[in-house]
Amino acid sequence: KAKDEGRNNYQYYSSEMTESAFERVIMEQSLRVAIQQENFLVYYQPQIDSENKKVVGMEALVRWEHPDVGIVSPANFIPLAEETGMIIHIDLIVLKKAMTQFKEWYQQGLTPGKLSLNLSAKQIENNNFIEILSDTMQTLEFDPAWLTLEVTESQIMKNPEDSIEKLKEINALGIEIAIDDFGTGYSSLAYLKKLPLNKLKIDKAFVDGLPHDEEDIAISRAIIALAKILNLDLIAEGVETKEQQEFMLENGCKVIQGYYYSKPIDSNSMEKFLLAI
Ligand code: C2E
Ligand code: MG
Ligand code: MG
Ligand code: MG
């Protein structure tokens, strides 16, 4: 990414993001307003046990509900939100909305499984986060066993010692920790051993080439073997075809998240889906 190569790289503002400095200021301003007004929707993508087709959980994925342009995908505003620190507020809005929704579904007798939330590195660094998290759980009477927090290797590696401490505290509350986009970041096995981990999410990048690409086959199998050794649960992300689902099941990864089963959908559609099963 041009962003990572520093701001001196003019591509960051021109071709890469087709965005002028002026447009950026405008966007930053409207994102601030969106945060004040909580103009975000939470979409849900189911995580399915491909052996028995049961919903084991779902990932909450934020969408910006923009008054003029409509639904905006995270790829178009998360980088700016990360850079400005606004991601902290966005993550907390998503957390509150999704936890409230899950509590409602559980009260209705539905079975959404575990709620999986994405956590930015900024949030891990936020010293208020753990208190906000436990307060929210208490207020909503939200069972910590319903929650998984997803972090990426690169987010952890920005400040590994601090991340390990924070994630241990979160884990001690009874909340599960998953590594998102596993295999795409840079983390050492030594850190993996130190982290209070419960789950690895195999990145879509390695699923894409399955079941034919030799390299993707080898990498997927290696990640599955690593999870077994470290006694971690697995999810394969970005599974789009029956062949990919079958590859995963045959190689020991039962839980699938991907378009093969469902795209991320809004809460009304998800509720209909849950009522139908
Ligand atoms: P992620 O956490 O790795 O989420 C998975 C992304 O892959 C989602 O994109 C999902 O729609 C997409 N996906 C899942 N299955 C398939 C598939 O079969 N094919 C294809 N082509 N794509 C698939 P989405 O919703 O656009 O989110 C992109 C990223 O934005 C997320 O990647 C996550 O890093 C970030 N994000 C989303 N919501 C939040 C949030 O509330 N907080 C934070 N901090 N980040 C978020
Ligand atoms: Mg994720
Ligand atoms: Mg991912
Ligand atoms: Mg990602």
Coordinates of C-alpha atoms and ligand atoms in Angstrom, one line a residue:
K1 CA 0.0 0.0 0.0
A2 CA 1.3 3.4 -0.9
K3 CA 0.1 4.6 2.5
D4 CA 2.7 2.4 4.3
E5 CA 5.5 3.8 2.1
G6 CA 5.0 7.3 3.6
R7 CA 3.2 10.4 2.7
N8 CA 6.0 11.6 0.4
N9 CA 4.7 9.1 -2.1
Y10 CA 2.5 11.3 -4.2
Q11 CA 0.6 8.2 -5.4
Y12 CA -1.1 8.2 -2.1
Y13 CA -3.1 11.3 -2.9
S14 CA -3.4 10.8 -6.7
S15 CA -3.7 7.6 -8.6
E16 CA -3.8 5.1 -5.7
M17 CA -6.8 6.6 -3.9
T18 CA -8.0 9.0 -6.7
E19 CA -8.5 11.5 -3.9
S20 CA -7.2 15.0 -3.6
A21 CA -6.1 16.6 -0.3
F22 CA -9.2 18.7 -0.6
E23 CA -11.5 15.8 -1.0
R24 CA -9.8 14.1 1.9
V25 CA -10.6 17.1 4.2
I26 CA -14.2 17.0 3.1
M27 CA -14.4 13.2 3.7
E28 CA -12.8 13.6 7.1
Q29 CA -15.4 16.2 8.0
S30 CA -18.4 14.1 6.9
L31 CA -16.9 11.1 8.7
R32 CA -16.9 13.1 11.9
V33 CA -20.6 14.0 11.4
A34 CA -21.3 10.4 10.7
I35 CA -19.8 9.4 14.1
Q36 CA -21.7 12.1 15.9
Q37 CA -25.0 10.9 14.4
E38 CA -24.0 7.2 14.5
N39 CA -24.7 6.8 10.8
F40 CA -23.3 3.3 10.5
L41 CA -25.0 0.1 9.8
V42 CA -23.8 -3.3 11.0
Y43 CA -24.0 -6.1 8.4
Y44 CA -23.7 -9.7 9.4
Q45 CA -22.0 -12.5 7.7
P46 CA -22.7 -16.0 9.0
Q47 CA -20.0 -18.5 9.9
I48 CA -21.3 -22.0 9.1
D49 CA -20.2 -25.4 10.3
S50 CA -20.1 -27.1 6.8
E51 CA -20.6 -30.5 8.3
N52 CA -24.0 -29.9 9.7
K53 CA -24.8 -26.5 8.1
K54 CA -25.3 -24.9 11.6
V55 CA -24.6 -21.2 12.2
V56 CA -21.8 -21.1 14.7
G57 CA -21.4 -17.4 14.7
M58 CA -21.4 -14.2 12.6
E59 CA -19.0 -11.4 11.9
A60 CA -20.2 -7.8 12.3
L61 CA -19.0 -5.7 9.4
V62 CA -19.5 -2.0 9.4
R63 CA -21.1 0.1 6.6
W64 CA -21.3 3.9 6.5
E65 CA -24.8 5.0 5.7
H66 CA -24.0 8.2 3.9
P67 CA -26.9 10.6 3.3
D68 CA -25.9 11.4 -0.3
V69 CA -24.0 8.4 -1.6
G70 CA -25.7 5.6 0.3
I71 CA -23.9 2.6 1.7
V72 CA -20.2 3.0 1.8
S73 CA -17.9 -0.1 2.2
P74 CA -15.2 -0.1 4.9
A75 CA -12.4 -0.2 2.3
N76 CA -13.4 3.3 1.4
F77 CA -13.3 4.9 4.9
I78 CA -11.5 2.5 7.4
P79 CA -8.0 3.7 6.2
L80 CA -8.8 7.3 6.9
A81 CA -10.5 6.4 10.1
E82 CA -7.4 4.5 11.2
E83 CA -5.1 7.3 10.3
T84 CA -7.2 10.0 12.2
G85 CA -8.0 7.8 15.2
M86 CA -11.7 8.0 14.4
I87 CA -11.7 4.2 14.1
I88 CA -11.9 4.1 17.9
H89 CA -15.4 5.7 17.9
I90 CA -16.5 3.7 14.9
D91 CA -15.5 0.4 16.5
L92 CA -17.4 1.4 19.7
I93 CA -20.5 2.3 17.7
V94 CA -20.4 -1.1 15.9
L95 CA -19.7 -2.9 19.2
K96 CA -22.8 -1.3 20.9
K97 CA -25.1 -1.8 18.0
A98 CA -24.1 -5.4 17.3
M99 CA -24.1 -6.4 21.0
T100 CA -27.6 -4.9 21.4
Q101 CA -28.8 -6.7 18.3
F102 CA -27.4 -10.0 19.5
K103 CA -28.9 -9.6 22.9
E104 CA -32.3 -9.1 21.2
W105 CA -31.8 -12.2 19.0
Y106 CA -31.0 -14.3 22.0
Q107 CA -34.0 -13.0 23.9
Q108 CA -36.2 -13.9 21.0
G109 CA -34.9 -17.4 21.3
L110 CA -32.9 -17.3 18.1
T111 CA -29.4 -18.9 17.7
P112 CA -26.9 -16.5 16.1
G113 CA -24.0 -18.2 17.8
K114 CA -21.0 -16.1 18.6
L115 CA -20.7 -12.4 17.6
S116 CA -17.3 -11.6 16.0
L117 CA -16.1 -8.0 16.1
N118 CA -13.1 -6.4 14.4
L119 CA -10.8 -4.5 16.6
S120 CA -8.4 -1.9 15.4
A121 CA -4.9 -1.6 16.9
K122 CA -5.9 1.9 18.1
Q123 CA -8.7 0.2 20.1
I124 CA -6.2 -2.2 21.7
E125 CA -4.1 0.8 22.7
N126 CA -7.1 2.7 24.0
N127 CA -6.8 2.4 27.8
N128 CA -10.6 2.8 28.3
F129 CA -11.5 0.0 26.0
I130 CA -11.6 -2.9 28.5
E131 CA -13.7 -0.9 30.9
I132 CA -16.1 0.2 28.1
L133 CA -16.3 -3.4 27.0
S134 CA -17.1 -4.8 30.4
D135 CA -19.6 -2.0 31.2
T136 CA -21.4 -2.7 27.9
M137 CA -21.6 -6.4 28.7
Q138 CA -22.9 -5.7 32.2
T139 CA -25.5 -3.2 31.0
L140 CA -26.8 -5.4 28.3
E141 CA -26.5 -8.6 30.4
F142 CA -24.4 -9.9 27.4
D143 CA -22.7 -13.2 28.1
P144 CA -19.0 -12.9 27.3
A145 CA -19.1 -16.4 25.9
W146 CA -21.1 -14.9 23.0
L147 CA -18.3 -12.7 21.9
T148 CA -15.1 -13.1 19.8
L149 CA -12.7 -10.2 19.1
E150 CA -10.8 -10.3 15.9
V151 CA -7.3 -8.7 15.6
T152 CA -4.8 -9.0 12.8
E153 CA -1.1 -10.0 13.2
S154 CA 0.1 -6.6 12.0
Q155 CA -2.1 -4.8 14.6
I156 CA -0.7 -6.9 17.3
M157 CA 2.9 -6.5 16.1
K158 CA 2.6 -2.7 16.3
N159 CA 3.0 -3.0 20.0
P160 CA 3.3 -6.7 20.8
E161 CA 4.0 -6.6 24.6
D162 CA 1.1 -4.2 25.3
S163 CA -1.2 -6.1 23.0
I164 CA -0.4 -9.4 24.8
E165 CA -1.3 -7.8 28.1
K166 CA -4.5 -6.3 26.9
L167 CA -5.6 -9.4 25.0
K168 CA -4.9 -11.4 28.2
E169 CA -7.2 -9.1 30.2
I170 CA -9.9 -9.4 27.5
N171 CA -9.5 -13.2 27.4
A172 CA -9.8 -13.3 31.2
L173 CA -13.3 -11.8 30.9
G174 CA -14.3 -14.9 29.0
I175 CA -14.1 -13.4 25.6
E176 CA -12.6 -15.3 22.7
I177 CA -9.7 -13.9 20.6
A178 CA -9.2 -14.7 16.9
I179 CA -6.4 -13.7 14.6
D180 CA -8.0 -12.2 11.4
D181 CA -6.4 -12.5 7.9
F182 CA -4.0 -15.1 9.3
G183 CA -0.9 -15.7 7.2
T184 CA -0.9 -12.3 5.6
G185 CA 0.8 -10.4 8.4
Y186 CA 4.1 -10.7 10.0
S187 CA 4.0 -12.4 13.4
S188 CA 6.5 -14.8 14.9
L189 CA 5.6 -18.2 16.2
A190 CA 7.1 -17.1 19.5
Y191 CA 4.4 -14.4 19.8
L192 CA 1.7 -16.7 18.7
K193 CA 2.6 -18.9 21.6
K194 CA 2.5 -16.0 24.0
L195 CA -0.9 -14.7 22.9
P196 CA -4.1 -15.8 24.6
L197 CA -5.6 -17.1 21.3
N198 CA -8.6 -19.2 20.6
K199 CA -9.0 -19.1 16.8
L200 CA -7.2 -18.5 13.5
K201 CA -9.1 -17.1 10.4
I202 CA -7.4 -18.3 7.2
D203 CA -7.3 -15.4 4.9
K204 CA -9.2 -15.2 1.6
A205 CA -5.9 -14.7 -0.2
F206 CA -5.0 -18.4 0.4
V207 CA -8.5 -19.7 -0.3
D208 CA -8.8 -17.9 -3.7
G209 CA -6.5 -20.3 -5.5
L210 CA -8.1 -23.5 -4.1
P211 CA -8.5 -26.2 -4.9
H212 CA -5.9 -26.0 -7.8
D213 CA -3.0 -23.6 -6.8
E214 CA -0.2 -25.7 -5.4
E215 CA 1.1 -22.9 -3.2
D216 CA -2.4 -22.1 -1.7
I217 CA -2.9 -25.8 -1.1
A218 CA 0.4 -26.0 0.8
I219 CA -0.2 -22.8 2.8
S220 CA -3.7 -23.7 3.8
R221 CA -2.6 -27.1 4.9
A222 CA 0.2 -25.6 6.9
I223 CA -2.1 -23.1 8.7
I224 CA -4.5 -25.9 9.5
A225 CA -1.6 -28.0 10.9
L226 CA -0.4 -25.1 12.9
A227 CA -3.9 -24.6 14.4
K228 CA -4.0 -28.2 15.4
I229 CA -0.6 -28.0 17.1
L230 CA -1.5 -24.8 19.0
N231 CA -5.0 -26.2 19.8
L232 CA -6.8 -23.4 18.0
D233 CA -10.2 -23.3 16.3
L234 CA -10.2 -22.4 12.6
I235 CA -12.4 -20.5 10.2
A236 CA -11.8 -20.2 6.4
E237 CA -12.6 -16.7 5.0
G238 CA -13.7 -15.8 1.5
V239 CA -14.9 -19.3 0.5
E240 CA -16.9 -18.8 -2.7
T241 CA -17.2 -22.2 -4.3
K242 CA -18.3 -25.7 -3.4
E243 CA -14.8 -27.0 -4.3
Q244 CA -13.2 -24.6 -1.8
Q245 CA -15.6 -25.6 0.9
E246 CA -14.9 -29.3 0.2
F247 CA -11.2 -28.7 0.3
M248 CA -11.4 -27.1 3.7
L249 CA -13.6 -29.8 5.1
E250 CA -11.4 -32.6 3.7
N251 CA -8.3 -30.9 5.2
G252 CA -9.7 -30.3 8.6
C253 CA -11.3 -26.8 8.6
K254 CA -15.0 -27.2 9.1
V255 CA -16.1 -23.6 9.7
I256 CA -16.6 -21.5 6.7
Q257 CA -17.3 -17.8 6.2
G258 CA -17.8 -16.7 2.6
Y259 CA -20.1 -15.9 -0.3
Y260 CA -20.6 -19.6 -0.9
Y261 CA -23.0 -19.5 2.1
S262 CA -23.8 -15.8 2.3
K263 CA -22.6 -12.3 1.7
P264 CA -22.8 -9.9 4.7
I265 CA -26.4 -8.9 5.0
D266 CA -28.3 -6.3 7.1
S267 CA -29.9 -7.1 10.4
N268 CA -33.5 -7.5 9.1
S269 CA -32.3 -10.0 6.5
M270 CA -30.3 -11.8 9.1
E271 CA -33.2 -12.0 11.4
K272 CA -35.4 -13.5 8.7
F273 CA -32.7 -16.1 8.0
L274 CA -32.4 -16.9 11.7
L275 CA -36.2 -17.3 12.0
A276 CA -36.2 -19.7 9.1
I277 CA -33.7 -22.1 10.5
Ligands
C2E1 P1 -12.2 -8.7 7.4 O1 -12.4 -8.5 8.9 O2 -11.2 -9.6 7.0 O3 -13.7 -9.1 6.9 C1 -13.9 -10.0 5.8 C2 -14.1 -9.2 4.5 O4 -14.2 -10.2 3.5 C3 -15.5 -8.5 4.5 O5 -15.4 -7.4 3.7 C4 -16.4 -9.6 3.8 O6 -17.5 -9.0 3.2 C5 -15.4 -10.1 2.8 N1 -15.8 -11.4 2.3 C6 -16.2 -12.4 3.1 N2 -16.4 -13.5 2.3 C7 -16.1 -13.2 1.0 C8 -16.1 -13.9 -0.2 O7 -16.5 -15.1 -0.3 N3 -15.7 -13.2 -1.3 C9 -15.3 -11.9 -1.3 N4 -14.9 -11.3 -2.4 N5 -15.3 -11.2 -0.1 C10 -15.7 -11.8 1.0 P2 -15.9 -5.9 4.2 O8 -17.2 -6.1 4.9 O9 -15.8 -5.0 3.0 O10 -14.8 -5.5 5.2 C11 -13.5 -5.2 4.9 C12 -12.6 -5.1 6.1 O11 -12.9 -3.9 6.8 C13 -12.7 -6.2 7.1 O12 -11.9 -7.3 6.7 C14 -12.1 -5.5 8.3 O13 -10.7 -5.5 8.3 C15 -12.6 -4.0 8.1 N6 -13.8 -3.8 9.0 C16 -15.1 -4.1 8.7 N7 -15.9 -3.7 9.7 C17 -15.1 -3.2 10.7 C18 -15.3 -2.7 12.0 O14 -16.4 -2.6 12.6 N8 -14.1 -2.2 12.7 C19 -12.9 -2.3 12.1 N9 -11.9 -1.9 12.9 N10 -12.7 -2.8 10.9 C20 -13.7 -3.3 10.2
MG2 MG -12.6 -9.7 10.4
MG3 MG -10.3 -11.3 7.4
MG4 MG -9.0 -7.5 6.8

